[in-house]
Amino acid sequence: MELDNSQLLRFTTAGSVDDGKSTLIGRLLYDSKSIFEDQLEAVEATSKKKGHIGVDLALFTDGLRDEREQGITIDVAYRYFTTPKRKFIIADTPGHIQYTRNMVTGASTANAAIILVDARHGVIEQTKRHAFIASLLQIPHIIVCINKMDLVDFSEEVFNNIVSQFEEFSSKLLVKDIRFRPISALLGDNVVNRSENMPWYEGATLLHTLETMHISSDINKVDARFPVQTVLRPQSDEHRDYRGYAGRMASGVLRPGDEVTVLPSGFTSKIKTIDTLNGPLEEAYAPMSVSVTLEDDIDISRGDMIVRSNNKPESSQDIEVMLCWLNNSPAKPRAKYSVRHTTNDQKAMIKEILYKIDINTLDRSPNGEDLKMNDICKVKLRTTKPLLFDSYRDNRTTGSLILIDEDTNETVAAGMIL
């Protein structure tokens, strides 16, 4: 079964300040001819004004004025580009430690992470932090780009040393696929075009790696999960008795005739039809948006979940979660929040903070009293009603949630269910 979105690859970039993330993305866009002429002219004019020789590639991505003035990336910038083989969405995330939350946000939906390492400095604490967050978010593929090879005379020995450093550290992480690419974003070596300066490197260029990376197997096709968003009752002459349950497939596959259970009520039925604007379907799979009708009339509303009867998610009010705190105001244990999980909204309380993770050393410090911005920690949540969930490792959709402050309506934390 080939997925419709197999041509779309979402990837995130991470690296320390001045590792060349923005230059790398600029080089990808520039060399793959994905830049509009007016944009190119504007960047050429700004580069000239700043006294740069040639085009400053970083200006293609640093869109905020503050970023351009300080020469750093602050917010997550999304860029879209297309090659004949694939469509791409890039989340360019900041490198500074105080923007950990931005990296978590930008990387949460990524298929792949590009981690930049400065060839002169090797693997540093920031590199470890970014690799840890990528593994925490279960990003299936990591590409380690060892950049600025031109500043170390394109040395194979330097490249091999950094690969060894990274492999030693990453053996503790849960990442299936790690690849290494020696590049110069500034000069374009091994980004879109092969490098003549590194004849010792026989692997693929970065763009070729991104274009050919197999991602359709990363989606969970086993556990059928259909969170209901809304009930469709058209009331038109053509569809007078139509009652459809609309939503987006979170994972797995559903087909007409499948025996399903509606949770939390536990009523069972069979799928009658799967409908879309363009007509009925023989099967629905993630991440398709469809309307499902059932053989039986069951009371179903937003927040319920339709699953296969022989494969159900877990259900509990007590949940252990890895939380990344996103808000300026610290959290207090036993404070109450709204929790949003798939299409389900309800109340929750942070019962206990089990430990915080020092992102630089990966050490666990027990008994954190409160959560401050950018903290990553393991907590116990207690919800008012049972949540229907899978572990984040098995299912990134039904295994994730956000906490919302009811007074300010701000999203204060993002969580991964363990």
Short mmCIF file of C-alpha atoms in Angstrom, two decimals:
data_model
loop_
_atom_site.label_atom_id
_atom_site.label_comp_id
_atom_site.label_asym_id
_atom_site.label_seq_id
_atom_site.Cartn_x
_atom_site.Cartn_y
_atom_site.Cartn_z
CA MET A 1 0.00 0.00 0.00
CA GLU A 2 1.61 3.26 -1.13
CA LEU A 3 0.71 6.30 0.91
CA ASP A 4 -0.48 9.51 -0.75
CA ASN A 5 1.97 11.63 1.20
CA SER A 6 5.00 9.43 0.57
CA GLN A 7 6.22 12.22 -1.69
CA LEU A 8 6.12 14.74 1.18
CA LEU A 9 9.06 14.71 3.58
CA ARG A 10 9.07 16.91 6.66
CA PHE A 11 12.50 17.52 8.12
CA THR A 12 13.87 19.71 10.85
CA THR A 13 17.30 21.28 11.12
CA ALA A 14 19.17 21.66 14.39
CA GLY A 15 22.61 22.81 15.34
CA SER A 16 24.48 25.26 17.52
CA VAL A 17 24.59 28.96 16.76
CA ASP A 18 26.79 29.65 13.72
CA ASP A 19 26.92 26.00 12.65
CA GLY A 20 25.43 27.15 9.35
CA LYS A 21 21.83 25.88 9.48
CA SER A 22 20.38 28.87 7.66
CA THR A 23 23.20 28.80 5.10
CA LEU A 24 22.57 25.09 4.51
CA ILE A 25 18.85 25.61 3.90
CA GLY A 26 19.65 28.59 1.68
CA ARG A 27 22.05 26.38 -0.29
CA LEU A 28 19.42 23.63 -0.66
CA LEU A 29 16.86 26.16 -1.93
CA TYR A 30 19.37 28.00 -4.16
CA ASP A 31 21.00 24.97 -5.79
CA SER A 32 17.73 23.11 -6.28
CA LYS A 33 16.37 26.28 -7.97
CA SER A 34 13.52 26.63 -5.46
CA ILE A 35 13.75 30.41 -5.00
CA PHE A 36 11.52 33.00 -6.67
CA GLU A 37 13.28 35.70 -8.65
CA ASP A 38 11.95 38.59 -6.55
CA GLN A 39 13.16 36.82 -3.39
CA LEU A 40 16.56 36.29 -4.97
CA GLU A 41 16.78 39.96 -5.96
CA ALA A 42 15.84 41.10 -2.43
CA VAL A 43 18.48 38.86 -0.84
CA GLU A 44 21.11 39.95 -3.37
CA ALA A 45 20.35 43.61 -2.52
CA THR A 46 20.56 42.96 1.26
CA SER A 47 23.81 41.00 0.82
CA LYS A 48 25.30 43.91 -1.14
CA LYS A 49 24.16 46.41 1.49
CA LYS A 50 25.86 44.34 4.21
CA GLY A 51 29.08 44.26 2.18
CA HIS A 52 29.03 40.49 1.48
CA ILE A 53 30.77 39.13 -1.59
CA GLY A 54 28.11 37.19 -3.48
CA VAL A 55 24.76 36.07 -2.05
CA ASP A 56 24.37 35.55 1.73
CA LEU A 57 22.44 32.27 1.60
CA ALA A 58 21.35 32.52 5.26
CA LEU A 59 19.08 35.45 4.38
CA PHE A 60 16.71 33.11 2.53
CA THR A 61 15.58 31.64 5.86
CA ASP A 62 16.07 34.23 8.58
CA GLY A 63 12.77 35.89 7.88
CA LEU A 64 12.23 37.86 11.08
CA ARG A 65 13.85 41.28 11.24
CA ASP A 66 15.37 40.52 14.67
CA GLU A 67 16.92 37.39 13.23
CA ARG A 68 18.41 39.27 10.31
CA GLU A 69 19.77 42.02 12.54
CA GLN A 70 21.28 39.67 15.13
CA GLY A 71 22.31 37.08 12.57
CA ILE A 72 20.60 34.30 14.56
CA THR A 73 17.48 32.15 14.18
CA ILE A 74 14.88 32.78 16.91
CA ASP A 75 11.58 31.26 15.87
CA VAL A 76 10.73 28.12 13.92
CA ALA A 77 10.66 29.08 10.24
CA TYR A 78 8.86 26.74 7.85
CA ARG A 79 10.04 26.58 4.24
CA TYR A 80 8.52 24.63 1.38
CA PHE A 81 10.35 23.43 -1.69
CA THR A 82 9.89 20.82 -4.38
CA THR A 83 12.17 18.77 -6.58
CA PRO A 84 10.98 16.44 -9.38
CA LYS A 85 11.21 13.53 -6.91
CA ARG A 86 9.61 14.89 -3.74
CA LYS A 87 7.95 17.75 -1.86
CA PHE A 88 9.62 19.04 1.30
CA ILE A 89 8.65 21.04 4.38
CA ILE A 90 11.64 22.32 6.38
CA ALA A 91 11.31 23.41 10.01
CA ASP A 92 14.34 25.59 10.70
CA THR A 93 14.65 25.56 14.49
CA PRO A 94 16.86 27.73 16.72
CA GLY A 95 20.09 26.45 18.24
CA HIS A 96 20.17 28.42 21.52
CA ILE A 97 19.37 26.50 24.70
CA GLN A 98 16.67 29.03 25.67
CA TYR A 99 14.75 28.02 22.52
CA THR A 100 14.53 24.29 23.35
CA ARG A 101 10.72 24.61 23.27
CA ASN A 102 10.88 25.96 19.69
CA MET A 103 12.91 22.96 18.63
CA VAL A 104 10.42 20.57 20.25
CA THR A 105 7.55 22.30 18.44
CA GLY A 106 9.27 22.33 15.06
CA ALA A 107 10.48 18.74 15.27
CA SER A 108 7.30 17.11 16.58
CA THR A 109 5.95 16.17 13.11
CA ALA A 110 9.27 15.60 11.33
CA ASN A 111 10.19 12.44 9.42
CA ALA A 112 13.89 13.32 9.60
CA ALA A 113 16.25 15.59 11.51
CA ILE A 114 19.37 17.18 10.07
CA ILE A 115 21.84 17.85 12.89
CA LEU A 116 24.70 20.15 11.96
CA VAL A 117 28.15 19.74 13.46
CA ASP A 118 30.94 22.26 12.90
CA ALA A 119 33.90 20.25 11.56
CA ARG A 120 36.30 22.42 13.61
CA HIS A 121 34.53 21.79 16.94
CA GLY A 122 33.19 18.23 16.62
CA VAL A 123 30.41 16.88 18.84
CA ILE A 124 29.62 19.44 21.55
CA GLU A 125 26.92 19.63 24.26
CA GLN A 126 24.49 21.35 21.89
CA THR A 127 24.88 18.46 19.41
CA LYS A 128 24.04 15.96 22.15
CA ARG A 129 21.04 18.04 23.23
CA HIS A 130 19.64 18.16 19.70
CA ALA A 131 20.22 14.43 19.16
CA PHE A 132 18.51 13.66 22.49
CA ILE A 133 15.44 15.78 21.59
CA ALA A 134 15.27 14.10 18.16
CA SER A 135 15.34 10.69 19.84
CA LEU A 136 12.82 11.77 22.50
CA LEU A 137 10.44 12.89 19.73
CA GLN A 138 10.99 9.53 17.98
CA ILE A 139 12.15 11.14 14.74
CA PRO A 140 12.90 8.00 12.69
CA HIS A 141 15.86 9.29 10.64
CA ILE A 142 18.81 11.48 11.64
CA ILE A 143 21.26 12.91 9.12
CA VAL A 144 24.40 14.29 10.78
CA CYS A 145 25.85 16.93 8.44
CA ILE A 146 29.47 17.67 9.28
CA ASN A 147 29.65 21.21 7.94
CA LYS A 148 32.48 23.65 7.18
CA MET A 149 34.68 20.85 5.78
CA ASP A 150 36.37 23.60 3.71
CA LEU A 151 37.80 25.01 6.98
CA VAL A 152 39.53 21.71 7.86
CA ASP A 153 40.99 21.15 4.37
CA PHE A 154 38.28 18.60 3.52
CA SER A 155 40.03 16.14 5.84
CA GLU A 156 38.76 12.55 5.85
CA GLU A 157 40.39 12.00 9.26
CA VAL A 158 38.42 14.90 10.83
CA PHE A 159 35.19 13.49 9.36
CA ASN A 160 35.88 9.96 10.65
CA ASN A 161 36.73 11.25 14.14
CA ILE A 162 33.44 13.16 14.39
CA VAL A 163 31.50 10.11 13.15
CA SER A 164 33.13 8.03 15.93
CA GLN A 165 32.35 10.70 18.57
CA PHE A 166 28.69 10.85 17.53
CA GLU A 167 28.27 7.07 17.31
CA GLU A 168 29.68 6.61 20.81
CA PHE A 169 27.13 9.07 22.21
CA SER A 170 24.17 7.99 20.05
CA SER A 171 24.43 4.34 21.10
CA LYS A 172 22.37 5.42 24.18
CA LEU A 173 19.61 6.90 22.00
CA LEU A 174 16.63 5.18 20.44
CA VAL A 175 17.18 6.09 16.78
CA LYS A 176 17.08 3.41 14.10
CA ASP A 177 18.66 5.27 11.20
CA ILE A 178 21.65 7.64 11.53
CA ARG A 179 23.60 8.77 8.45
CA PHE A 180 26.66 11.02 8.15
CA ARG A 181 27.40 13.50 5.35
CA PRO A 182 30.54 15.70 5.01
CA ILE A 183 29.45 19.04 3.53
CA SER A 184 30.30 22.69 3.00
CA ALA A 185 27.03 24.64 2.99
CA LEU A 186 28.86 27.83 2.02
CA LEU A 187 30.56 26.33 -1.05
CA GLY A 188 27.86 23.76 -1.82
CA ASP A 189 29.99 20.59 -1.42
CA ASN A 190 27.79 17.46 -1.13
CA VAL A 191 24.61 19.51 -0.50
CA VAL A 192 22.90 19.33 -3.89
CA ASN A 193 25.96 18.64 -6.03
CA ARG A 194 28.78 16.16 -5.41
CA SER A 195 32.02 17.56 -4.01
CA GLU A 196 35.17 17.48 -6.11
CA ASN A 197 37.15 18.40 -2.99
CA MET A 198 36.33 15.14 -1.15
CA PRO A 199 37.06 12.27 -3.59
CA TRP A 200 37.41 9.98 -0.53
CA TYR A 201 33.67 10.30 0.19
CA GLU A 202 31.61 7.97 -1.98
CA GLY A 203 28.21 8.33 -0.30
CA ALA A 204 25.15 10.29 -1.45
CA THR A 205 24.70 14.08 -1.38
CA LEU A 206 22.33 15.54 1.22
CA LEU A 207 19.55 16.27 -1.31
CA HIS A 208 19.79 12.78 -2.82
CA THR A 209 19.54 11.32 0.71
CA LEU A 210 16.40 13.39 1.40
CA GLU A 211 14.85 12.54 -1.98
CA THR A 212 15.34 8.79 -1.66
CA MET A 213 14.73 8.28 2.08
CA HIS A 214 12.04 5.63 2.61
CA ILE A 215 9.43 7.09 4.96
CA SER A 216 6.14 5.31 4.26
CA SER A 217 7.12 2.51 6.67
CA ASP A 218 7.49 5.05 9.51
CA ILE A 219 3.69 5.40 9.81
CA ASN A 220 1.94 2.94 12.13
CA LYS A 221 -0.23 0.82 9.81
CA VAL A 222 -1.14 -1.82 12.40
CA ASP A 223 -3.21 -0.02 15.07
CA ALA A 224 -6.40 1.38 13.52
CA ARG A 225 -7.25 4.58 15.40
CA PHE A 226 -9.93 7.01 14.22
CA PRO A 227 -10.59 9.90 16.67
CA VAL A 228 -13.98 11.45 15.84
CA GLN A 229 -13.91 15.21 15.20
CA THR A 230 -17.54 15.84 14.42
CA VAL A 231 -20.81 14.14 13.46
CA LEU A 232 -22.13 14.88 9.94
CA ARG A 233 -25.92 15.18 9.54
CA PRO A 234 -26.42 16.96 6.18
CA GLN A 235 -30.28 17.11 6.30
CA SER A 236 -30.41 17.42 2.51
CA ASP A 237 -32.88 15.52 0.30
CA GLU A 238 -30.03 13.49 -1.15
CA HIS A 239 -28.61 12.49 2.25
CA ARG A 240 -31.67 12.64 4.48
CA ASP A 241 -30.69 9.76 6.79
CA TYR A 242 -26.92 10.15 6.51
CA ARG A 243 -25.03 10.00 9.79
CA GLY A 244 -21.27 10.09 9.32
CA TYR A 245 -18.42 10.44 11.78
CA ALA A 246 -15.75 12.74 10.40
CA GLY A 247 -12.13 12.84 11.45
CA ARG A 248 -8.57 12.11 10.49
CA MET A 249 -7.06 8.63 10.62
CA ALA A 250 -4.38 8.68 13.32
CA SER A 251 -2.91 5.32 12.32
CA GLY A 252 -3.71 1.93 10.85
CA VAL A 253 -6.20 1.04 8.13
CA LEU A 254 -10.02 0.80 8.15
CA ARG A 255 -12.15 -0.84 5.45
CA PRO A 256 -15.91 -1.28 4.94
CA GLY A 257 -17.01 -4.48 6.70
CA ASP A 258 -14.41 -4.19 9.49
CA GLU A 259 -15.66 -4.99 12.98
CA VAL A 260 -15.09 -1.93 15.12
CA THR A 261 -15.57 -0.82 18.71
CA VAL A 262 -16.49 2.73 19.69
CA LEU A 263 -14.63 3.93 22.77
CA PRO A 264 -15.19 4.80 25.58
CA SER A 265 -18.76 3.38 25.35
CA GLY A 266 -17.56 -0.06 24.16
CA PHE A 267 -20.43 -0.53 21.65
CA THR A 268 -19.49 -2.60 18.60
CA SER A 269 -20.58 -2.35 14.98
CA LYS A 270 -19.29 -2.78 11.43
CA ILE A 271 -18.09 -0.08 9.06
CA LYS A 272 -20.73 0.51 6.41
CA THR A 273 -18.97 3.10 4.19
CA ILE A 274 -15.92 5.35 4.13
CA ASP A 275 -16.73 8.61 2.37
CA THR A 276 -14.80 11.64 1.09
CA LEU A 277 -15.71 14.70 -0.95
CA ASN A 278 -14.61 12.77 -4.03
CA GLY A 279 -16.76 9.73 -3.30
CA PRO A 280 -16.52 6.46 -1.32
CA LEU A 281 -13.24 4.66 -0.57
CA GLU A 282 -12.32 1.01 -0.21
CA GLU A 283 -9.91 1.83 2.64
CA ALA A 284 -8.76 4.74 4.81
CA TYR A 285 -5.30 5.08 6.30
CA ALA A 286 -3.28 7.75 8.10
CA PRO A 287 -3.23 10.70 7.60
CA MET A 288 -6.45 10.75 5.48
CA SER A 289 -9.47 12.82 6.51
CA VAL A 290 -12.69 10.86 5.92
CA SER A 291 -16.25 10.30 7.10
CA VAL A 292 -17.14 6.85 8.41
CA THR A 293 -20.68 5.43 8.62
CA LEU A 294 -21.60 2.40 10.75
CA GLU A 295 -24.16 -0.40 10.33
CA ASP A 296 -25.70 0.40 13.74
CA ASP A 297 -27.03 3.63 15.21
CA ILE A 298 -24.68 4.36 18.12
CA ASP A 299 -24.43 7.56 20.14
CA ILE A 300 -21.02 8.91 19.13
CA SER A 301 -19.64 12.42 19.64
CA ARG A 302 -16.42 14.41 19.33
CA GLY A 303 -13.57 12.90 21.35
CA ASP A 304 -14.75 9.30 20.93
CA MET A 305 -12.49 6.88 19.07
CA ILE A 306 -13.37 4.19 16.55
CA VAL A 307 -10.92 1.25 16.66
CA ARG A 308 -10.77 -2.33 15.46
CA SER A 309 -12.47 -4.62 17.98
CA ASN A 310 -9.42 -6.91 18.26
CA ASN A 311 -6.91 -4.07 18.72
CA LYS A 312 -7.73 -1.43 21.31
CA PRO A 313 -5.67 1.41 22.79
CA GLU A 314 -4.89 1.65 26.48
CA SER A 315 -7.34 3.48 28.72
CA SER A 316 -6.34 5.12 31.99
CA GLN A 317 -6.73 8.23 34.13
CA ASP A 318 -3.18 7.94 35.49
CA ILE A 319 -0.60 8.52 32.80
CA GLU A 320 3.18 8.88 32.84
CA VAL A 321 4.32 11.51 30.36
CA MET A 322 7.57 13.12 29.22
CA LEU A 323 6.69 16.83 29.27
CA CYS A 324 8.47 19.76 27.67
CA TRP A 325 7.41 22.93 29.48
CA LEU A 326 6.73 25.68 26.92
CA ASN A 327 5.45 28.53 29.06
CA ASN A 328 7.22 31.47 30.75
CA SER A 329 5.29 30.82 33.98
CA PRO A 330 6.50 27.76 35.91
CA ALA A 331 4.18 24.84 36.65
CA LYS A 332 3.31 23.76 40.14
CA PRO A 333 2.49 20.17 41.03
CA ARG A 334 -1.24 19.57 41.56
CA ALA A 335 -2.13 22.58 39.40
CA LYS A 336 -5.07 21.90 37.08
CA TYR A 337 -4.90 22.24 33.28
CA SER A 338 -6.97 21.38 30.23
CA VAL A 339 -5.49 18.44 28.36
CA ARG A 340 -6.00 18.08 24.61
CA HIS A 341 -5.38 14.59 23.26
CA THR A 342 -6.39 13.85 19.61
CA THR A 343 -9.94 15.31 19.46
CA ASN A 344 -10.60 14.86 23.17
CA ASP A 345 -10.53 17.79 25.63
CA GLN A 346 -10.72 17.31 29.37
CA LYS A 347 -9.16 18.40 32.67
CA ALA A 348 -5.93 17.09 34.14
CA MET A 349 -3.67 17.67 37.11
CA ILE A 350 0.11 17.26 37.41
CA LYS A 351 0.17 14.80 40.30
CA GLU A 352 3.91 14.41 40.61
CA ILE A 353 7.16 15.43 38.93
CA LEU A 354 9.19 12.20 38.90
CA TYR A 355 12.45 13.63 37.54
CA LYS A 356 13.90 16.31 35.29
CA ILE A 357 16.42 15.62 32.56
CA ASP A 358 19.56 17.74 32.30
CA ILE A 359 19.52 18.14 28.54
CA ASN A 360 23.27 18.67 28.33
CA THR A 361 24.40 15.61 30.31
CA LEU A 362 21.19 13.50 30.03
CA ASP A 363 21.39 13.01 33.82
CA ARG A 364 18.12 12.68 35.75
CA SER A 365 17.60 14.93 38.74
CA PRO A 366 14.82 13.61 41.01
CA ASN A 367 12.18 15.56 42.90
CA GLY A 368 11.85 18.68 40.79
CA GLU A 369 9.55 21.04 42.64
CA ASP A 370 8.39 23.07 39.69
CA LEU A 371 8.73 23.14 35.91
CA LYS A 372 10.33 26.13 34.22
CA MET A 373 10.37 27.04 30.56
CA ASN A 374 12.32 24.53 28.38
CA ASP A 375 12.46 21.92 31.18
CA ILE A 376 12.01 18.33 30.01
CA CYS A 377 10.78 15.98 32.70
CA LYS A 378 8.82 12.84 33.48
CA VAL A 379 5.55 13.54 35.30
CA LYS A 380 2.43 11.71 36.46
CA LEU A 381 -0.82 13.18 35.13
CA ARG A 382 -4.27 12.43 36.53
CA THR A 383 -7.17 13.12 34.13
CA THR A 384 -10.85 13.54 35.03
CA LYS A 385 -11.88 10.75 32.62
CA PRO A 386 -9.78 7.92 31.14
CA LEU A 387 -7.72 8.84 28.06
CA LEU A 388 -7.54 6.42 25.11
CA PHE A 389 -3.89 6.31 24.16
CA ASP A 390 -0.94 4.32 22.80
CA SER A 391 2.65 4.88 23.85
CA TYR A 392 4.33 7.67 21.86
CA ARG A 393 6.92 5.17 20.66
CA ASP A 394 4.20 3.16 18.91
CA ASN A 395 2.01 6.01 17.75
CA ARG A 396 3.06 9.67 17.58
CA THR A 397 -0.57 10.84 17.21
CA THR A 398 -2.39 8.95 19.97
CA GLY A 399 0.72 9.10 22.15
CA SER A 400 1.01 12.89 22.31
CA LEU A 401 -0.93 15.57 24.17
CA ILE A 402 -0.76 19.23 25.11
CA LEU A 403 -1.63 21.03 28.35
CA ILE A 404 -3.51 24.34 28.22
CA ASP A 405 -3.80 26.93 30.98
CA GLU A 406 -7.55 27.47 31.42
CA ASP A 407 -7.15 31.07 32.61
CA THR A 408 -4.95 32.34 29.77
CA ASN A 409 -5.78 29.72 27.08
CA GLU A 410 -2.04 29.37 26.44
CA THR A 411 -0.47 26.04 25.52
CA VAL A 412 1.90 25.48 28.44
CA ALA A 413 3.38 22.03 27.72
CA ALA A 414 3.72 19.31 25.11
CA GLY A 415 3.79 15.72 26.28
CA MET A 416 4.76 12.26 25.04
CA ILE A 417 2.98 9.36 26.74
CA LEU A 418 5.36 6.62 27.88
#
